Coordinates of N, CA, C and O in Angstrom, one line a residue:
G121 N 50.4 -32.0 30.7 CA 50.2 -32.3 29.3 C 51.4 -31.8 28.5 O 52.4 -31.3 28.9
S122 N 51.2 -32.0 27.2 CA 52.2 -31.6 26.2 C 52.2 -30.2 25.9 O 53.2 -29.7 25.3
G123 N 51.2 -29.4 26.3 CA 51.1 -28.0 25.9 C 50.4 -27.8 24.7 O 50.0 -26.7 24.3
S124 N 50.2 -28.9 23.9 CA 49.4 -28.8 22.6 C 48.0 -29.3 22.9 O 47.7 -29.9 23.8
I125 N 47.1 -29.0 21.9 CA 45.7 -29.4 22.0 C 45.4 -30.4 20.9 O 45.7 -30.1 19.7
D126 N 44.9 -31.6 21.3 CA 44.5 -32.6 20.3 C 43.0 -32.4 20.1 O 42.4 -31.6 20.6
R127 N 42.5 -33.3 19.2 CA 41.1 -33.2 18.8 C 40.1 -33.4 20.0 O 39.1 -32.7 20.1
L128 N 40.4 -34.3 20.8 CA 39.6 -34.6 22.0 C 39.6 -33.3 22.9 O 38.5 -32.9 23.4
E129 N 40.8 -32.8 23.2 CA 40.9 -31.6 24.0 C 40.1 -30.4 23.4 O 39.5 -29.6 24.1
L130 N 40.2 -30.3 22.1 CA 39.5 -29.2 21.4 C 38.0 -29.4 21.6 O 37.2 -28.5 21.8
R131 N 37.5 -30.6 21.5 CA 36.1 -30.9 21.7 C 35.6 -30.5 23.1 O 34.6 -29.9 23.3
R132 N 36.5 -30.8 24.1 CA 36.1 -30.4 25.5 C 36.1 -28.9 25.6 O 35.2 -28.4 26.3
L133 N 37.1 -28.3 25.0 CA 37.1 -26.8 25.0 C 35.9 -26.2 24.3 O 35.2 -25.3 24.9
L134 N 35.5 -26.7 23.2 CA 34.3 -26.2 22.5 C 33.1 -26.5 23.2 O 32.1 -25.6 23.2
D135 N 33.0 -27.6 23.9 CA 31.8 -27.9 24.8 C 31.7 -26.8 25.9 O 30.6 -26.5 26.3
R136 N 32.8 -26.3 26.4 CA 32.7 -25.3 27.4 C 32.5 -23.9 26.9 O 31.9 -23.1 27.5
V137 N 33.0 -23.6 25.7 CA 33.0 -22.3 25.1 C 31.7 -22.0 24.3 O 31.1 -21.0 24.4
L138 N 31.3 -23.0 23.5 CA 30.2 -22.9 22.7 C 29.1 -23.8 23.2 O 29.4 -24.9 23.7
S139 N 27.9 -23.4 23.1 CA 26.8 -24.3 23.6 C 26.6 -25.4 22.6 O 26.9 -25.3 21.4
E140 N 26.1 -26.5 23.0 CA 26.0 -27.8 22.2 C 25.2 -27.5 21.0 O 25.5 -28.1 19.9
E141 N 24.2 -26.7 21.1 CA 23.3 -26.4 19.9 C 24.0 -25.6 18.8 O 23.6 -25.6 17.7
C142 N 25.1 -25.0 19.1 CA 25.9 -24.3 18.1 C 26.5 -25.2 17.1 O 26.8 -24.8 15.9
L143 N 26.8 -26.4 17.5 CA 27.5 -27.4 16.6 C 26.4 -28.2 15.9 O 25.8 -29.1 16.5
E144 N 26.2 -27.9 14.6 CA 25.2 -28.6 13.8 C 25.6 -30.0 13.6 O 24.8 -30.9 13.7
H145 N 26.8 -30.2 13.2 CA 27.4 -31.5 13.0 C 28.6 -31.6 13.8 O 29.7 -31.3 13.3
P146 N 28.5 -32.0 15.1 CA 29.6 -31.9 16.0 C 31.0 -32.4 15.5 O 32.0 -31.7 15.6
I147 N 31.0 -33.6 15.0 CA 32.2 -34.2 14.6 C 32.8 -33.4 13.4 O 34.0 -33.1 13.4
D148 N 32.0 -33.1 12.4 CA 32.4 -32.4 11.2 C 32.9 -31.0 11.6 O 33.9 -30.5 11.1
D149 N 32.1 -30.3 12.5 CA 32.5 -29.0 12.9 C 33.8 -29.0 13.7 O 34.7 -28.1 13.4
I150 N 34.0 -29.9 14.6 CA 35.2 -30.0 15.4 C 36.4 -30.3 14.5 O 37.4 -29.6 14.6
D151 N 36.2 -31.2 13.6 CA 37.3 -31.6 12.6 C 37.7 -30.4 11.8 O 38.9 -30.1 11.6
A152 N 36.7 -29.6 11.3 CA 37.0 -28.5 10.4 C 37.7 -27.4 11.2 O 38.6 -26.8 10.7
I153 N 37.2 -27.1 12.4 CA 37.8 -26.1 13.3 C 39.2 -26.5 13.6 O 40.2 -25.7 13.5
F154 N 39.4 -27.8 13.9 CA 40.8 -28.3 14.2 C 41.7 -28.1 13.1 O 42.8 -27.5 13.2
D155 N 41.3 -28.5 11.9 CA 42.1 -28.3 10.7 C 42.4 -26.9 10.4 O 43.5 -26.5 9.9
E156 N 41.5 -26.0 10.7 CA 41.7 -24.6 10.5 C 42.8 -24.0 11.4 O 43.6 -23.2 11.0
M157 N 42.8 -24.5 12.6 CA 43.7 -24.0 13.6 C 45.1 -24.7 13.6 O 46.1 -24.0 13.9
D158 N 45.1 -25.9 13.1 CA 46.4 -26.7 13.1 C 47.1 -26.3 11.7 O 47.1 -27.1 10.8
T159 N 47.6 -25.1 11.7 CA 48.2 -24.6 10.5 C 49.4 -25.3 9.9 O 49.7 -25.2 8.8
D160 N 50.1 -26.0 10.8 CA 51.3 -26.7 10.3 C 51.0 -28.2 10.1 O 51.9 -29.0 9.7
H161 N 49.7 -28.6 10.2 CA 49.2 -29.9 10.0 C 50.0 -31.0 10.7 O 50.2 -32.1 10.2
S162 N 50.4 -30.7 12.0 CA 51.1 -31.6 12.8 C 50.2 -32.6 13.5 O 50.7 -33.6 14.1
G163 N 48.9 -32.4 13.5 CA 48.0 -33.2 14.3 C 47.7 -32.7 15.7 O 46.9 -33.4 16.4
D164 N 48.3 -31.6 16.0 CA 48.1 -31.0 17.3 C 48.1 -29.5 17.1 O 48.7 -29.0 16.2
I165 N 47.3 -28.8 18.0 CA 47.4 -27.3 17.9 C 48.4 -26.9 18.9 O 48.2 -27.1 20.1
S166 N 49.5 -26.3 18.5 CA 50.5 -25.9 19.3 C 50.1 -24.6 20.1 O 49.2 -23.9 19.7
P167 N 50.8 -24.3 21.2 CA 50.5 -23.0 21.8 C 50.6 -21.8 20.9 O 49.8 -20.9 21.0
Q168 N 51.6 -21.8 20.0 CA 51.7 -20.7 19.1 C 50.5 -20.6 18.1 O 50.0 -19.5 17.8
E169 N 50.1 -21.8 17.6 CA 48.9 -21.8 16.7 C 47.7 -21.3 17.4 O 46.9 -20.5 16.9
F170 N 47.5 -21.7 18.7 CA 46.4 -21.2 19.5 C 46.5 -19.7 19.7 O 45.5 -18.9 19.5
R171 N 47.7 -19.2 20.0 CA 47.9 -17.8 20.2 C 47.6 -17.0 18.9 O 46.9 -16.0 18.9
D172 N 48.1 -17.5 17.8 CA 47.8 -16.9 16.5 C 46.3 -16.8 16.2 O 45.8 -15.8 15.6
F173 N 45.6 -17.9 16.5 CA 44.2 -18.0 16.3 C 43.4 -16.9 17.1 O 42.6 -16.2 16.6
L174 N 43.8 -16.7 18.4 CA 43.2 -15.7 19.2 C 43.6 -14.3 18.8 O 42.8 -13.4 18.9
E175 N 44.9 -14.2 18.4 CA 45.4 -12.9 18.0 C 44.7 -12.3 16.8 O 44.3 -11.1 16.7
E176 N 44.3 -13.2 15.9 CA 43.5 -12.8 14.7 C 42.2 -12.3 15.1 O 41.8 -11.2 14.6
A177 N 41.5 -12.9 16.0 CA 40.2 -12.4 16.5 C 40.4 -11.1 17.3 O 39.6 -10.2 17.1
L178 N 41.4 -11.0 18.0 CA 41.7 -9.7 18.8 C 42.0 -8.6 17.8 O 41.5 -7.5 18.1
N179 N 42.7 -8.8 16.8 CA 43.0 -7.8 15.8 C 41.7 -7.2 15.2 O 41.6 -6.0 14.9
V180 N 40.8 -8.2 14.8 CA 39.5 -7.7 14.3 C 38.7 -6.9 15.3 O 38.2 -5.8 15.0
A181 N 38.7 -7.3 16.5 CA 38.0 -6.6 17.6 C 38.6 -5.2 17.8 O 37.9 -4.2 17.9
E182 N 39.9 -5.2 17.8 CA 40.6 -3.9 18.0 C 40.3 -2.9 16.8 O 40.1 -1.7 17.0
A183 N 40.3 -3.5 15.6 CA 40.1 -2.6 14.5 C 38.6 -2.0 14.5 O 38.4 -1.0 14.0
C184 N 37.7 -2.8 15.1 CA 36.3 -2.3 15.3 C 36.1 -1.6 16.6 O 34.9 -1.3 16.9
F185 N 37.1 -1.4 17.4 CA 37.0 -0.7 18.7 C 36.1 -1.4 19.6 O 35.3 -0.8 20.3
I186 N 36.1 -2.8 19.6 CA 35.3 -3.6 20.5 C 36.2 -4.1 21.6 O 37.1 -4.9 21.4
P187 N 35.9 -3.6 22.8 CA 36.6 -4.1 24.0 C 36.3 -5.6 24.3 O 35.1 -6.0 24.2
M188 N 37.3 -6.4 24.6 CA 37.0 -7.8 24.9 C 37.8 -8.3 26.1 O 39.0 -8.0 26.1
D189 N 37.2 -9.1 26.9 CA 37.9 -9.8 28.0 C 38.3 -11.1 27.3 O 37.9 -11.5 26.2
M190 N 39.1 -11.9 28.0 CA 39.6 -13.2 27.5 C 38.4 -14.2 27.1 O 38.4 -14.8 26.1
D191 N 37.4 -14.3 28.0 CA 36.3 -15.2 27.7 C 35.6 -14.8 26.4 O 35.2 -15.7 25.6
T192 N 35.3 -13.5 26.3 CA 34.6 -13.0 25.1 C 35.5 -13.2 23.9 O 34.9 -13.6 22.8
L193 N 36.8 -13.0 24.0 CA 37.7 -13.2 22.9 C 37.7 -14.6 22.4 O 37.5 -14.9 21.2
V194 N 37.8 -15.6 23.3 CA 37.8 -17.0 22.9 C 36.5 -17.4 22.3 O 36.4 -18.1 21.3
H195 N 35.4 -17.0 22.9 CA 34.0 -17.3 22.4 C 33.9 -16.7 21.0 O 33.4 -17.4 20.0
S196 N 34.3 -15.5 20.8 CA 34.2 -14.8 19.5 C 35.0 -15.5 18.4 O 34.6 -15.7 17.3
A197 N 36.2 -15.9 18.8 CA 37.1 -16.5 17.9 C 36.6 -17.8 17.4 O 36.6 -18.1 16.2
F198 N 36.0 -18.6 18.3 CA 35.4 -19.9 17.9 C 34.2 -19.7 17.1 O 33.9 -20.5 16.2
K199 N 33.3 -18.8 17.4 CA 32.1 -18.5 16.6 C 32.5 -18.1 15.2 O 31.9 -18.5 14.3
T200 N 33.5 -17.3 15.1 CA 34.0 -16.8 13.8 C 34.5 -18.0 12.9 O 34.1 -18.1 11.8
V201 N 35.3 -18.8 13.5 CA 35.9 -19.9 12.7 C 34.8 -20.9 12.4 O 34.8 -21.5 11.3
L202 N 33.8 -21.1 13.3 CA 32.7 -22.0 13.0 C 31.9 -21.5 11.8 O 31.5 -22.3 10.9
C203 N 31.6 -20.2 11.8 CA 30.9 -19.7 10.6 C 31.7 -19.9 9.3 O 31.2 -20.2 8.3
K204 N 33.0 -19.7 9.4 CA 33.9 -19.8 8.2 C 33.9 -21.3 7.7 O 33.7 -21.5 6.5
V205 N 34.0 -22.2 8.6 CA 34.1 -23.6 8.1 C 32.7 -24.1 7.6 O 32.7 -24.9 6.7
R206 N 31.6 -23.5 8.2 CA 30.3 -23.9 7.7 C 30.1 -23.3 6.3 O 29.5 -24.0 5.4
K207 N 30.6 -22.1 6.0 CA 30.5 -21.6 4.7 C 31.2 -22.4 3.7 O 30.8 -22.6 2.6
Q208 N 32.5 -22.8 4.1 CA 33.3 -23.6 3.2 C 32.6 -25.0 2.9 O 32.6 -25.4 1.8
R209 N 32.0 -25.6 4.0 CA 31.3 -26.8 3.8 C 30.1 -26.7 2.8 O 29.9 -27.5 2.0
T210 N 29.4 -25.6 3.0 CA 28.2 -25.4 2.2 C 28.6 -25.2 0.7 O 28.0 -25.7 -0.2
A211 N 29.7 -24.5 0.5 CA 30.2 -24.2 -0.9 C 30.7 -25.5 -1.5 O 30.4 -25.8 -2.7
I212 N 31.3 -26.4 -0.7 CA 31.8 -27.7 -1.3 C 30.6 -28.6 -1.6 O 30.5 -29.2 -2.7
L213 N 29.6 -28.6 -0.7 CA 28.4 -29.4 -1.0 C 27.6 -28.9 -2.2 O 27.2 -29.7 -3.0
K214 N 27.5 -27.6 -2.4 CA 26.9 -27.0 -3.5 C 27.6 -27.4 -4.8 O 27.0 -27.8 -5.8
A215 N 28.9 -27.3 -4.8 CA 29.7 -27.7 -5.9 C 29.5 -29.1 -6.3 O 29.4 -29.5 -7.5
F216 N 29.5 -30.0 -5.3 CA 29.3 -31.4 -5.5 C 27.9 -31.6 -6.1 O 27.8 -32.4 -7.1
L217 N 26.9 -31.0 -5.6 CA 25.5 -31.2 -6.1 C 25.4 -30.7 -7.5 O 24.8 -31.3 -8.4
D218 N 26.0 -29.5 -7.8 CA 26.0 -29.0 -9.2 C 26.7 -29.9 -10.1 O 26.2 -30.2 -11.3
A219 N 27.9 -30.4 -9.8 CA 28.6 -31.4 -10.6 C 27.8 -32.7 -10.8 O 27.8 -33.2 -11.9
S220 N 27.2 -33.1 -9.8 CA 26.4 -34.3 -9.9 C 25.2 -34.1 -10.8 O 24.9 -35.0 -11.7
A221 N 24.6 -33.0 -10.7 CA 23.4 -32.7 -11.6 C 23.9 -32.6 -13.1 O 23.2 -33.0 -14.0
T222 N 25.1 -31.9 -13.3 CA 25.6 -31.8 -14.6 C 26.0 -33.2 -15.2 O 25.6 -33.5 -16.4
F223 N 26.6 -34.0 -14.4 CA 26.9 -35.4 -14.8 C 25.7 -36.2 -15.2 O 25.6 -36.8 -16.2
K224 N 24.7 -36.1 -14.3 CA 23.4 -36.8 -14.5 C 22.7 -36.3 -15.8 O 22.3 -37.2 -16.6
S225 N 22.7 -35.0 -16.0 CA 22.0 -34.5 -17.2 C 22.8 -34.9 -18.5 O 22.2 -35.1 -19.5
G226 N 24.0 -35.0 -18.4 CA 24.9 -35.4 -19.5 C 24.7 -36.9 -19.9 O 25.0 -37.3 -21.1
R227 N 24.3 -37.7 -19.0 CA 24.1 -39.1 -19.2 C 22.7 -39.4 -19.8 O 22.5 -40.5 -20.3
E228 N 21.8 -38.5 -19.7 CA 20.4 -38.7 -20.2 C 20.3 -38.5 -21.7 O 20.9 -37.8 -22.4

């Protein structure tokens, strides 16, 4: 392969790392996680971007004195980013609904 991870490869990885029931909206969750990891917006997750992603999770674990093997680190990193993107999606949805309600009440 190219050494980079595309969206399909990320989905396969997430299927192995996270259980299927963890993904509430699989396509949206995968796209959001991919966008979070693809920091240079190239359309692929480079080896450096993947390393940076795992290193961030490792730094948090080390700061909390939590020992982690590689499997636990990868699982923890993906669970953390999944929580983050869900919070962002919820905030966006709430803002949209609030704006919609404001617009609707202004028209009445």
